[in-house]
XYZ file of C-alpha atoms in Angstrom:
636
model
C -34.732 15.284 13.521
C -31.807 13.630 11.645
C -29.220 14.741 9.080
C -29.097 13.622 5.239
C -29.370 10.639 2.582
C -27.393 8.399 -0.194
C -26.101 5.240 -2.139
C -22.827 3.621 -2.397
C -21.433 4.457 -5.694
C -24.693 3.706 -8.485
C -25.501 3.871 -12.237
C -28.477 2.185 -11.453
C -31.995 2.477 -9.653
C -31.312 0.179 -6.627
C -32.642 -3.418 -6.958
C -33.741 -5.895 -4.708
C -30.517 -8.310 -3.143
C -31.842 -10.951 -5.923
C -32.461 -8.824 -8.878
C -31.618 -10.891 -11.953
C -34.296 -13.774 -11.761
C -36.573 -11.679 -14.543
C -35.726 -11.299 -18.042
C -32.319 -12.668 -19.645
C -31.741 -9.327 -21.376
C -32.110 -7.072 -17.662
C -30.237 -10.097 -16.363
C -27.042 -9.978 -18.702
C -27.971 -5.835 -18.664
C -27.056 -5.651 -15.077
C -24.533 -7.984 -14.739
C -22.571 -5.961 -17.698
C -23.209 -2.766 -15.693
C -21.754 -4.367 -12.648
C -18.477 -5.246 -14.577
C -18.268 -1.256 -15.039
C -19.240 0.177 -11.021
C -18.713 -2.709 -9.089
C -15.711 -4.293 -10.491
C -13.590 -0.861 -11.701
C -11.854 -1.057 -8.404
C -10.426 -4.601 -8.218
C -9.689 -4.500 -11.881
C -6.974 -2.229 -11.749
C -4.832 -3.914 -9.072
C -3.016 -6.437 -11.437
C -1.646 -2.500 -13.012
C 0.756 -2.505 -9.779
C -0.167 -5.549 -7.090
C 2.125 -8.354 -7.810
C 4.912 -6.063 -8.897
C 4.386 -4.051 -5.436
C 4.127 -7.328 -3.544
C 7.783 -8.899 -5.583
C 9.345 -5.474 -4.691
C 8.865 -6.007 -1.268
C 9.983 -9.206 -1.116
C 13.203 -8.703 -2.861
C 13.899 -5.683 -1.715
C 13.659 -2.740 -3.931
C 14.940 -3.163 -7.517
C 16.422 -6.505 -6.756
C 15.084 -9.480 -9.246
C 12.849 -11.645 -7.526
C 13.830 -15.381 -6.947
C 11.783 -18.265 -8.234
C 10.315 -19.342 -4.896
C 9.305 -15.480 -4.178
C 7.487 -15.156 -7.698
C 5.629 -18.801 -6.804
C 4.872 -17.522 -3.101
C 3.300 -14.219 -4.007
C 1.314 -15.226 -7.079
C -0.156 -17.893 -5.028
C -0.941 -15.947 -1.741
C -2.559 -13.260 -4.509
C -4.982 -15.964 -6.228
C -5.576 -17.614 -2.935
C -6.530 -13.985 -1.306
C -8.827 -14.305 -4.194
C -10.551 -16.855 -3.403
C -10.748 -16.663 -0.389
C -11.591 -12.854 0.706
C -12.968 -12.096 -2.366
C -14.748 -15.478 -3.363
C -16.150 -17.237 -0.219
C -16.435 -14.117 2.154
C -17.624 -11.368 -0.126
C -19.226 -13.139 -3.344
C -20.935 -15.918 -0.892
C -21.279 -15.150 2.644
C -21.304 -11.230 2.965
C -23.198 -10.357 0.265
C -26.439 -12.860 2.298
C -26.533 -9.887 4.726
C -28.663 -7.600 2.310
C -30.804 -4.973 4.258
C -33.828 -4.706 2.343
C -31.884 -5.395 -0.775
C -29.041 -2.904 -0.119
C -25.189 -3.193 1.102
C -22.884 -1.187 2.489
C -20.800 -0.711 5.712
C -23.801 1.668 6.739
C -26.769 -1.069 5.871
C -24.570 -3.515 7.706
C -24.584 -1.194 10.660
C -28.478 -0.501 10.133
C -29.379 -3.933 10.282
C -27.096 -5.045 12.801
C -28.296 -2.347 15.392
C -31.984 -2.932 14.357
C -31.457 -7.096 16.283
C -29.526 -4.863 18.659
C -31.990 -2.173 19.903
C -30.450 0.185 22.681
C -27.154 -2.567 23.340
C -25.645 -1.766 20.007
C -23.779 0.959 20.626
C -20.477 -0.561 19.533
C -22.123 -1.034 16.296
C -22.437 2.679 15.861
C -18.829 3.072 16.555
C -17.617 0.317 14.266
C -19.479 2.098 11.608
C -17.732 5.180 12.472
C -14.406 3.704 11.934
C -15.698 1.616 9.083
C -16.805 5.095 7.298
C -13.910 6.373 8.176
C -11.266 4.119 6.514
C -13.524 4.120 3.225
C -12.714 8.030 3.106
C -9.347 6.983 3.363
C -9.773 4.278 0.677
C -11.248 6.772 -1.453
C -8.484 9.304 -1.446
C -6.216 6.748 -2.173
C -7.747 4.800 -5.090
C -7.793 7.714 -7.662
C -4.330 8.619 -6.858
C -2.290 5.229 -7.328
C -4.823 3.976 -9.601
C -3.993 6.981 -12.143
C -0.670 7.115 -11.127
C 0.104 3.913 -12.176
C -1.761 3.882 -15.363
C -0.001 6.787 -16.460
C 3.269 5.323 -14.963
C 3.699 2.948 -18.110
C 4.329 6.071 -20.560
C 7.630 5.510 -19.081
C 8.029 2.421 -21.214
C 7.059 3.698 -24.410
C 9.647 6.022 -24.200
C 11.500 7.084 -21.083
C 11.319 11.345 -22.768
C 7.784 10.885 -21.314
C 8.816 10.461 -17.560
C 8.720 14.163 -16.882
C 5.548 14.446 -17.685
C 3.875 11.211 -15.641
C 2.831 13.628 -12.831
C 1.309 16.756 -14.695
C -0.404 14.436 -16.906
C -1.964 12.371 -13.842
C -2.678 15.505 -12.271
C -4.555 16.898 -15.646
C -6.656 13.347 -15.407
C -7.762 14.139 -11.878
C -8.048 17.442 -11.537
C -11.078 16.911 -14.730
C -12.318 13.702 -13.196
C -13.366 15.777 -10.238
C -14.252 19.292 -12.181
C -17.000 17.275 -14.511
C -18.628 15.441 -10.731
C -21.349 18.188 -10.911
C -22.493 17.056 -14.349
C -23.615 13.700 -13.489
C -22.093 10.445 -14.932
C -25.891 8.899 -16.035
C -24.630 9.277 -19.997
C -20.754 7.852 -19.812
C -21.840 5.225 -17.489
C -23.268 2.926 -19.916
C -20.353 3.157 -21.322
C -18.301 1.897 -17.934
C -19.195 -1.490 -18.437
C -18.720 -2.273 -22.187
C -15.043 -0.822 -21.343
C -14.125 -2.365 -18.443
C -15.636 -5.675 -19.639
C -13.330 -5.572 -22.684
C -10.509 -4.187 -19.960
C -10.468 -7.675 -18.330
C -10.579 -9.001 -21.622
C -7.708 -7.736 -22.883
C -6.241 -8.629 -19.118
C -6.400 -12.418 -19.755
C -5.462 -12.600 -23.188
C -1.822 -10.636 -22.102
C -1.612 -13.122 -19.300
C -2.674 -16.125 -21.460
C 0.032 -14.910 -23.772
C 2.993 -15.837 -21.268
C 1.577 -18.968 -19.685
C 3.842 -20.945 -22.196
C 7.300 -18.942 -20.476
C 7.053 -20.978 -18.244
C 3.565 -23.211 -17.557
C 5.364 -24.359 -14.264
C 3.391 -21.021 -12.772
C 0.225 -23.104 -12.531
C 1.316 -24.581 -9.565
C 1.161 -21.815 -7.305
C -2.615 -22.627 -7.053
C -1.283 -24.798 -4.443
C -1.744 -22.865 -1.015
C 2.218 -24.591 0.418
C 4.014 -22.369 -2.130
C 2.368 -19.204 -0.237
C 2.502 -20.497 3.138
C 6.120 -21.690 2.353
C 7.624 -18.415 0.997
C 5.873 -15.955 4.495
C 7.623 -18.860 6.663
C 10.980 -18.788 5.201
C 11.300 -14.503 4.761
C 10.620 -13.113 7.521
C 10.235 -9.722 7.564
C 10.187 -9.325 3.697
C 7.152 -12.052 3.451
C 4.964 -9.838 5.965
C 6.019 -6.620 3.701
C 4.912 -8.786 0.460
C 2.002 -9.663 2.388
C 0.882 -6.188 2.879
C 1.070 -5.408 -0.609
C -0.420 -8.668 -1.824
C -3.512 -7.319 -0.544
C -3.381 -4.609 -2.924
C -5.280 -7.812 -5.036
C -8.366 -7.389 -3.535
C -8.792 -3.881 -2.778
C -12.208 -3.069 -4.293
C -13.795 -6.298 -3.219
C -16.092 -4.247 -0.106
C -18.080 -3.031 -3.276
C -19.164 -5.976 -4.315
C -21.269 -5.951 -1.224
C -21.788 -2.233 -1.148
C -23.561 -1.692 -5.110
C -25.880 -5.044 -4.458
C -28.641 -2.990 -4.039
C -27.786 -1.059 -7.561
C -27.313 -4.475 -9.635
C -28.928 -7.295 -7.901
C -26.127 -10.312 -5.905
C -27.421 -12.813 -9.241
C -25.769 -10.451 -11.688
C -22.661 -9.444 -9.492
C -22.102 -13.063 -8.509
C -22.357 -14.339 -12.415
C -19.736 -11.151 -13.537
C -17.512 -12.921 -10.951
C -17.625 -15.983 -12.064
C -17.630 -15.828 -15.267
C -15.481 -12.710 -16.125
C -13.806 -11.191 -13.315
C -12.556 -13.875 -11.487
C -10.719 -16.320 -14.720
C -8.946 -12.611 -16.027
C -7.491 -11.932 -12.616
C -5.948 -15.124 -12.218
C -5.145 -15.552 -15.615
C -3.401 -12.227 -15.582
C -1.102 -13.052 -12.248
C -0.581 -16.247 -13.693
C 0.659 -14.389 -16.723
C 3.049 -12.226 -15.211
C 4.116 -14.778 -13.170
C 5.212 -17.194 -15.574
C 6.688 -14.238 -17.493
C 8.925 -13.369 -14.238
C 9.667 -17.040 -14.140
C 11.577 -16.246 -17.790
C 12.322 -12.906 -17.196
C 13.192 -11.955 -13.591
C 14.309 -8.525 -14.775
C 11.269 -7.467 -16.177
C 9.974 -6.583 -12.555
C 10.109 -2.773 -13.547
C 6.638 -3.232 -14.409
C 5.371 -6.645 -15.432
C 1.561 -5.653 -16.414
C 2.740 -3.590 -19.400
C 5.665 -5.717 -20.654
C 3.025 -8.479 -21.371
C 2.005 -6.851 -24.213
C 4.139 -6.407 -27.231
C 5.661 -2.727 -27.710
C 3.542 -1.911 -30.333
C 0.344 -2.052 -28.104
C 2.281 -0.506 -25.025
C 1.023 2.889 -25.783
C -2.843 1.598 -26.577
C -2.824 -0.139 -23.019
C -1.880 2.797 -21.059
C -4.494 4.698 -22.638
C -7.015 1.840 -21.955
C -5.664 1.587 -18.664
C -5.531 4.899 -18.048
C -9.922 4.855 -18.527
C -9.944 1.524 -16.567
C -8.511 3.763 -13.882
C -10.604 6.794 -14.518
C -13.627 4.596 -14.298
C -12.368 2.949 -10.955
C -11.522 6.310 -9.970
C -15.458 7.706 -11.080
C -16.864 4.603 -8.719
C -15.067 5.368 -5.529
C -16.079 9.131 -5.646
C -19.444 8.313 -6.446
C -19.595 5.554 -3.503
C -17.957 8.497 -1.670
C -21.100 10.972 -2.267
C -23.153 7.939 -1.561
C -21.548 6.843 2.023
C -21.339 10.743 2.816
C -25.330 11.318 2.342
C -26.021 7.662 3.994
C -24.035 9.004 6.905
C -25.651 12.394 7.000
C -29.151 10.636 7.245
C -28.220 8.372 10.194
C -26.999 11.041 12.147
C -23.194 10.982 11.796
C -22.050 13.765 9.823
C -24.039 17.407 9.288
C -26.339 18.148 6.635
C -24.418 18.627 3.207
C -26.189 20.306 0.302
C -26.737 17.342 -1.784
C -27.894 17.355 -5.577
C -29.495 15.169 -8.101
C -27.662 14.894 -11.024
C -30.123 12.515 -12.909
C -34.018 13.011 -13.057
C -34.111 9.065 -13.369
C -31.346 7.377 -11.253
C -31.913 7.478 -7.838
C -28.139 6.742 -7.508
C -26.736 10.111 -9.384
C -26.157 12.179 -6.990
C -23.010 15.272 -6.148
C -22.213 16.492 -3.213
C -20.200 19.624 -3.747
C -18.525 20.165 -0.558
C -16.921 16.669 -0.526
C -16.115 16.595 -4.201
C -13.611 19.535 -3.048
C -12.437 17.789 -0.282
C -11.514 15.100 -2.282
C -9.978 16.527 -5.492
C -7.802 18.817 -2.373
C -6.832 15.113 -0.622
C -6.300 13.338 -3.829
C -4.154 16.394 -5.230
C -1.870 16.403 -1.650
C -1.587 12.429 -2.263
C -0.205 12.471 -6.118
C 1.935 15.696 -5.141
C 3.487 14.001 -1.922
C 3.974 10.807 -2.949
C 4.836 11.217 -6.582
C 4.598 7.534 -7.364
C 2.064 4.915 -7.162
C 5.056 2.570 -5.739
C 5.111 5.112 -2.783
C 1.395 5.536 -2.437
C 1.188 1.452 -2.056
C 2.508 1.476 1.086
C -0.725 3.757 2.268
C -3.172 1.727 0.560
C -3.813 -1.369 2.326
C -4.429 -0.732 5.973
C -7.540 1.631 5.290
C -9.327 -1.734 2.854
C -7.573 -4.460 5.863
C -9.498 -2.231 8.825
C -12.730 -1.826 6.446
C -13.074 -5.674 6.217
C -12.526 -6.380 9.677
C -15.228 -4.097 10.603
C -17.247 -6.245 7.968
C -16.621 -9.396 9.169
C -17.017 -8.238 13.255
C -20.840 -6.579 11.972
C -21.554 -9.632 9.836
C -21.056 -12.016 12.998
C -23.288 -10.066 15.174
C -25.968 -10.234 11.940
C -25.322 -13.816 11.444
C -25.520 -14.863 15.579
C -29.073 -12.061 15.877
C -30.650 -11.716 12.195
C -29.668 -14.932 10.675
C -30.097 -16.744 14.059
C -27.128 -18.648 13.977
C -26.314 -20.144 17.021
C -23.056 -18.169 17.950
C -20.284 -21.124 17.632
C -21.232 -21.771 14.100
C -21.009 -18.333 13.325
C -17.876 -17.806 15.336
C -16.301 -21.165 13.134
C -17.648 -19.483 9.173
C -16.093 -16.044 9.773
C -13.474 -16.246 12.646
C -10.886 -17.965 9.688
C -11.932 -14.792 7.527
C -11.415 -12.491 10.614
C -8.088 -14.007 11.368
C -6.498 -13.733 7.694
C -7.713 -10.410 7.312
C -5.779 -9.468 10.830
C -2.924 -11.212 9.445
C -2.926 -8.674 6.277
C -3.687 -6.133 8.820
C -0.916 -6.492 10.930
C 1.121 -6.762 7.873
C 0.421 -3.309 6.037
C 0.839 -2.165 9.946
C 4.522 -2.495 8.767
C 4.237 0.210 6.691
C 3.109 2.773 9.191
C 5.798 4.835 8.969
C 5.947 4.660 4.618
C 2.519 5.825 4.487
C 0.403 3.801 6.092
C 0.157 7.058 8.686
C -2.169 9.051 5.662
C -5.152 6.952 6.056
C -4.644 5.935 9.671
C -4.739 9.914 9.932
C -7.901 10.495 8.022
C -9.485 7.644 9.623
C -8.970 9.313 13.262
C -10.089 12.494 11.720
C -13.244 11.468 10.565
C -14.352 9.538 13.688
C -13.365 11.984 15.990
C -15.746 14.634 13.774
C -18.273 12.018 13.395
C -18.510 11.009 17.427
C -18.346 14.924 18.125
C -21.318 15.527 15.486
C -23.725 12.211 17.368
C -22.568 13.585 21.307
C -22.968 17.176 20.597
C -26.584 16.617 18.703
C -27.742 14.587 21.654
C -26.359 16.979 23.985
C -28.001 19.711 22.130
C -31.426 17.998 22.287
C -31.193 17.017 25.742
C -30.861 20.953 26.424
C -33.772 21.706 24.071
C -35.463 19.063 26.274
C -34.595 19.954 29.365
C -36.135 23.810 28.359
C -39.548 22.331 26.324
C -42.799 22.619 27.680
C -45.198 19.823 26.803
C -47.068 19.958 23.667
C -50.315 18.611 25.466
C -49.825 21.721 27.975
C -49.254 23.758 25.117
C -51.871 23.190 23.190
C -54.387 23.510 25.979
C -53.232 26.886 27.132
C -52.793 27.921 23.439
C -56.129 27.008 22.878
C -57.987 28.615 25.440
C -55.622 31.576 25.435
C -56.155 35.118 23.684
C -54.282 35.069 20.739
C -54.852 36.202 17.365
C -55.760 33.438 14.578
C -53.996 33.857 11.151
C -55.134 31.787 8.204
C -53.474 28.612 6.501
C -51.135 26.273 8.010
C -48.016 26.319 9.711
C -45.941 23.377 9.952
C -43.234 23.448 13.122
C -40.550 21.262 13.065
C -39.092 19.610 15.750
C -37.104 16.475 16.965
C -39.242 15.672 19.782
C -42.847 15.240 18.898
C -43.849 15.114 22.837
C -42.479 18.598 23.350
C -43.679 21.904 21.849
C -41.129 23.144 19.109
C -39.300 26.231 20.235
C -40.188 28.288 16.957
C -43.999 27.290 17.889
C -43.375 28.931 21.233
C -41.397 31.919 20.348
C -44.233 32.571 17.662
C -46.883 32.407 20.391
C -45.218 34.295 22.947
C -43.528 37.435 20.834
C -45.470 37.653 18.093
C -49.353 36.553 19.726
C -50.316 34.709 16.620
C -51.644 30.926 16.016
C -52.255 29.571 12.808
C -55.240 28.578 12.156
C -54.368 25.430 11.368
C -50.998 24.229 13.259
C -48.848 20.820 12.468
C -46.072 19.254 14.625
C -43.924 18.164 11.930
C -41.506 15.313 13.147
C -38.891 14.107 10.435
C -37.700 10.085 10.957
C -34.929 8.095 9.598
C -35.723 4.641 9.250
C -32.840 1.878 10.184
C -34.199 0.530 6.505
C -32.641 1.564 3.221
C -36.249 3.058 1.872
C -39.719 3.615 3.351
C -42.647 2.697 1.494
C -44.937 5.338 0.106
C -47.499 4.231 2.084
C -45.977 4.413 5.180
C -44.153 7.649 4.767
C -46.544 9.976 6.121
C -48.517 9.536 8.916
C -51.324 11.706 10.408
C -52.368 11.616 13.940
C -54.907 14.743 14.884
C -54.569 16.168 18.592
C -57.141 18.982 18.654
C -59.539 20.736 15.983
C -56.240 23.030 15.839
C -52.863 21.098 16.326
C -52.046 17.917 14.149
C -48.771 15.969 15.157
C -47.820 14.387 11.178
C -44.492 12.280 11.108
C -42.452 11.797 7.797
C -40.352 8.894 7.252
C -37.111 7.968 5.108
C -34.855 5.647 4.934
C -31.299 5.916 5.150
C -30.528 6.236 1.563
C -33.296 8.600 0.754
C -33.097 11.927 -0.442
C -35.318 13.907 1.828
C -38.254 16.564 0.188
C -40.760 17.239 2.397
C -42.901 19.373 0.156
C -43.212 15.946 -1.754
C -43.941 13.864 0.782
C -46.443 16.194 2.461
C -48.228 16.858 -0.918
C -48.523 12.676 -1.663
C -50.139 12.556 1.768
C -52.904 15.138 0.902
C -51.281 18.823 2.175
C -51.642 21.685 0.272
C -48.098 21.872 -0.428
C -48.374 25.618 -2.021
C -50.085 27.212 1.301
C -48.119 25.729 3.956
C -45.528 27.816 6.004
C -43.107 26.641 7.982
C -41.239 27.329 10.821
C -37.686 25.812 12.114
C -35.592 27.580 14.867
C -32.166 28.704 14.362
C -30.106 27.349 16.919
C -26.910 29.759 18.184
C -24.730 27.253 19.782
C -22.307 28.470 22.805
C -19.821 26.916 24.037
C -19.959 25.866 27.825
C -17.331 23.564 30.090
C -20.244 22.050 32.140
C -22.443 20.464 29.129
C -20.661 16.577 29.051
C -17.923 17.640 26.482
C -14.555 19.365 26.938
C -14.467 22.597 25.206
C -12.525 21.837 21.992
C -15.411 19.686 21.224
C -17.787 22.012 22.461
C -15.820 24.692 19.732
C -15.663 21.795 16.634
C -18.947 20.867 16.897
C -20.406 24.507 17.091
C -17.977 24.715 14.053
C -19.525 21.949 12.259
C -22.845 23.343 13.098
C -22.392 26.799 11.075
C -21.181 24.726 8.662
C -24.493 22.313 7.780
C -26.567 23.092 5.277
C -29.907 25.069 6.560
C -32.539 22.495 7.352
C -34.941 24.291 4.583
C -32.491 23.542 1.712
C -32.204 20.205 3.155
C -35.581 18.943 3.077
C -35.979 20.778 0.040
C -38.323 23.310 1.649
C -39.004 26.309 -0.577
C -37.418 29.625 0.507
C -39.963 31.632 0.327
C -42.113 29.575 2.850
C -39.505 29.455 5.301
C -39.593 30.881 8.739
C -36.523 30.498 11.159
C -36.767 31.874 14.981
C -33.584 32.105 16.651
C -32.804 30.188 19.800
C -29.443 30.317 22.101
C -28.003 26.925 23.397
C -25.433 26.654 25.679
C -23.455 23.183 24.810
């Protein structure tokens, strides 16, 4: 019996991978919603990439030469097109499991071809979840941050006041999670939309400075300027990545928008303002190397500086809003395939599947986020932390999506070893290159990351150390049932339903009821709870019934891995009576024990983790009132 449920960030009921092909209006409908979630991310970056990127090239406040402003702006649109373009928009986004995306759908499918040898796979996703936790602590910070930053330009009186104010916009971002977003978000999309807009028209502005800038679509200029800088063109690497941070949720919110309408809001939107925007600043640098203080607001004329941080400033805010809802999505996805303990999760829209808070990590995060802003003070500080959590992230992708390509896809392994080895290697390269920046900050996600994978591999050992024990102790139901049977014990009326994670052996509650209190239901169901390697389980094969005796039933519910469990609903669509059913879970008290397979630290976190789940009756959403729980002792 398994943890939890979610989606990766989601203003929308989850479509299938091709969504798009019906009507022109739901067509253009989701593809303007995907502008909003999908997009928020990778929008912001022009606020601080190529400046972060010259920085580091030069060397601190130091004016950029012309060959470093040609170099980076072309190994930024070329990251583009190739990361972004071919690997996400073309190739990645193929590998749609049942429709949906994600590191943990990747994972799901991949270990489905698999079977018992993918083991690696689960680990991968481990560290895969884990840098997105990292990703999404960082985002809000130095996407705010940096927004906020360019009230320093309307007036420099306002620079003692960047931090509380960014502070202020986080601290509510987080405080209104429990609320829902289902009303504001159809409002994401309009506003980003017009965001990029307003993106391309500043960088279309400068072209003329200098129209020279348009040849650093030519790949040399890049490849030129990282072999003649050494050092400084692996720094500038690192931070030209900050261009394409975002781009894993193009693949992670297909399932909420279709790949038709994310691939068209590429195309035809995303795509032309980003590199018309680089291009912009660029050719402005080319004029006016001392404008480097902050290129993406000096675009704009001063009159419309203080108008574009405020836009910016909801650009990043809606960014912001899709990372910590992708955040509540990843966390419940995890819970549900076993890798994190049951969180209380809640439904914060009656209609979108996607809407969904989880309270516990919405504190987490708002705590993290807070620690970042108030450490680091600056978004030029927090760049340095931001791209080896995104770099690790997409080399997870691109190992899963080789093993999906060479199993699922059946691609014979050289081919698929020649279409994403290239991507593998450049996204090492990067890797290796924000690896330079351990030291300036690179250590917060790196720190998080090991963190979360050591809870997460302590949470999967300890529960199947835990069942093995429960195992080991079981008696088999067949036995059970026969002795039960033919034994003298009292009959109550209704039904009781025992859970249990092992429909082959009798549930300890159904024992401990039997033996202590000399009762049996009249009626008495084995209640076995599945999660499904898919992202949803039909209706019609969620439930199914299989009778052992005119008293004992074994039934065994299904959901997928982005499912919100409620048994009470499932049993009721399968026939139960859910208002006279009673059921009974045991209450495991975990000891710690040096001869169980773990050491004893992880023996004392996962006990710790334990007492921190949510009950299994809130969980499945069983009613408290019809709860029993029968306490058991488990050495571990």
């Amino acid at each position: 019996m398994s943890g939890s449920t979610t989606e990766f960030s989601a203003s929308q009921t989850p479509l299938p991978a091709d969504a798009g092909h019906g009507s022109k209006t739901s067509f253009w409908a989701l593809t303007l919603g995907s502008v909003g979630i999908v997009y928020g991310d990778i929008g912001t970056s022009p606020l601080y990439a190529l400046k972060e990127s010259l920085h580091a090239a030069a060397g601190g406040g130091h004016a950029p030469t012309r060959d470093m402003v040609f170099g980076v702006v072309s190994l930024i649109l070329w990251a583009l097109i190739l990361i972004v373009t071919l690997k996400y928009v073309l190739l990645v986004m193929r590998a749609d499991n049942e429709g949906e995306g994600g590191t943990p759908s990747l994972v799901a499918l991949a270990q489905r071809v698999l079977g018992h040898s993918g083991s690696f796979v689960i680990v991968l996703g481990m560290v895969g979840i884990a840098l997105f936790y990292g990703d999404a602590i960082i985002t809000p910070a130095i996407s705010v941050l940096s927004a906020v930053e360019g009230l320093k330009l309307v007036t420099p009186a306002f620079e003692p006041y960047v931090l509380p104010l960014s502070l202020a916009i986080l601290i509510g971002l987080f405080a209104v999670q429990s609320h829902g977003t289902a009303r504001v978000a159809t409002f994401f999309g309009p506003i980003t939309a017009f965001w990029f807009v307003v993106m391309a028209l500043g960088g279309l502005g400068h072209l003329a400075d200098d129209l020279s800038i348009l040849a650093a679509f030519n790949p040399a200029y890049g490849i030129s300027f990282l072999l003649n800088h050494g050092t400084a063109g692996l720094l500038a690497l690192g931070a030209v990545f900050l261009a394409v941070t975002g781009a894993e949720a193009l693949y992670a919110d297909m399932g909420h928008f279709g790949r038709s309408p994310i691939r068209a809001a590429w195309f035809g939107l995303i795509l032309p303002a980003l590199a018309l925007n680089y291009l912009g600043q660029g050719a402005m640098l080319l004029a006016h190397p001392e404008r480097i203080e902050n290129p993406f607001f000096l675009l704009y004329p001063s009159w419309a500086l203080l108008p574009m941080v405020l836009l910016a400033t909801v650009a990043t805010v809606i960014a912001s809003q899709a990372v910590i809802t992708g955040t509540f999505s990843i966390t419940q996805q995890a819970m549900q395939l076993g890798l994190l303990p049951r969180m209380r999760v809640l439904r914060t829209s009656e209609t979108e599947k996607g809407q969904i808070y989880i309270p516990r990590v919405n504190g987490w995060l708002l705590v993290a986020v807070v620690f970042l802003v108030v450490l680091f003070k600056s978004s030029s500080a927090l760049a340095a932390a931001y791209g080896i959590a995104v770099t690790g992230d997409m080399v997870i992708t691109a190992v899963l999506l080789f093993v999906v390509a060479w199993k699922a896809w059946r691609w014979s392994p050289v081919l698929a070893a020649a279409i994403i080895a290239p991507f593998l290697l450049i996204e090492l390269v990067f890797l290796s290159a924000n690896a330079l920046k351990l030291l300036h900050g690179g250590w917060v996600p790196l720190t998080i990351g090991a963190a979360l994978v050591t809870a997460m591999w302590t949470w999967r050992r300890g529960s199947a150390l835990v069942a093995e024990e429960i195992h080991r102790r079981r008696v088999p139901l067949s036995n059970f049932t026969h002795m039960a049977e033919t034994g003298s014990v009292l009959r109550a009326p209704g039904t009781a339903m025992f859970l249990t994670g092992s429909p082959g052996d009798t549930p300890g509650a159904l024992m401990h009821n039997v033996k202590h209190n000399h009762v049996l239901h009249a009626r008495n169901v084995i209640l076995h709870v599945v999660t499904e390697d898919l992202p949803r389980v039909p209706q019609a094969d969620r439930v199914t019934v299989k009778p052992l005796s005119d008293v004992f039933t074994c039934v065994t519910v299904r959901f997928g891995f982005m499912e919100l469990p409620d048994l009470p609903r499932a049993l009721a669509a399968a026939g139960f009576d859910a208002g006279n059913l009673s059921y009974f879970l045991t209450r495991r008290v975990l000891v710690p024990s040096p001869e169980t397979g773990m050491p004893v630290w992880q023996d004392r976190l996962y006990i710790a983790m334990a007492r921190a789940a949510t009950d299994a009756s809130r969980y499945f959403r069983i009613p408290v009132d019809r709860a029993v729980e029968i306490g058991a002792r488990i050495d571990i």
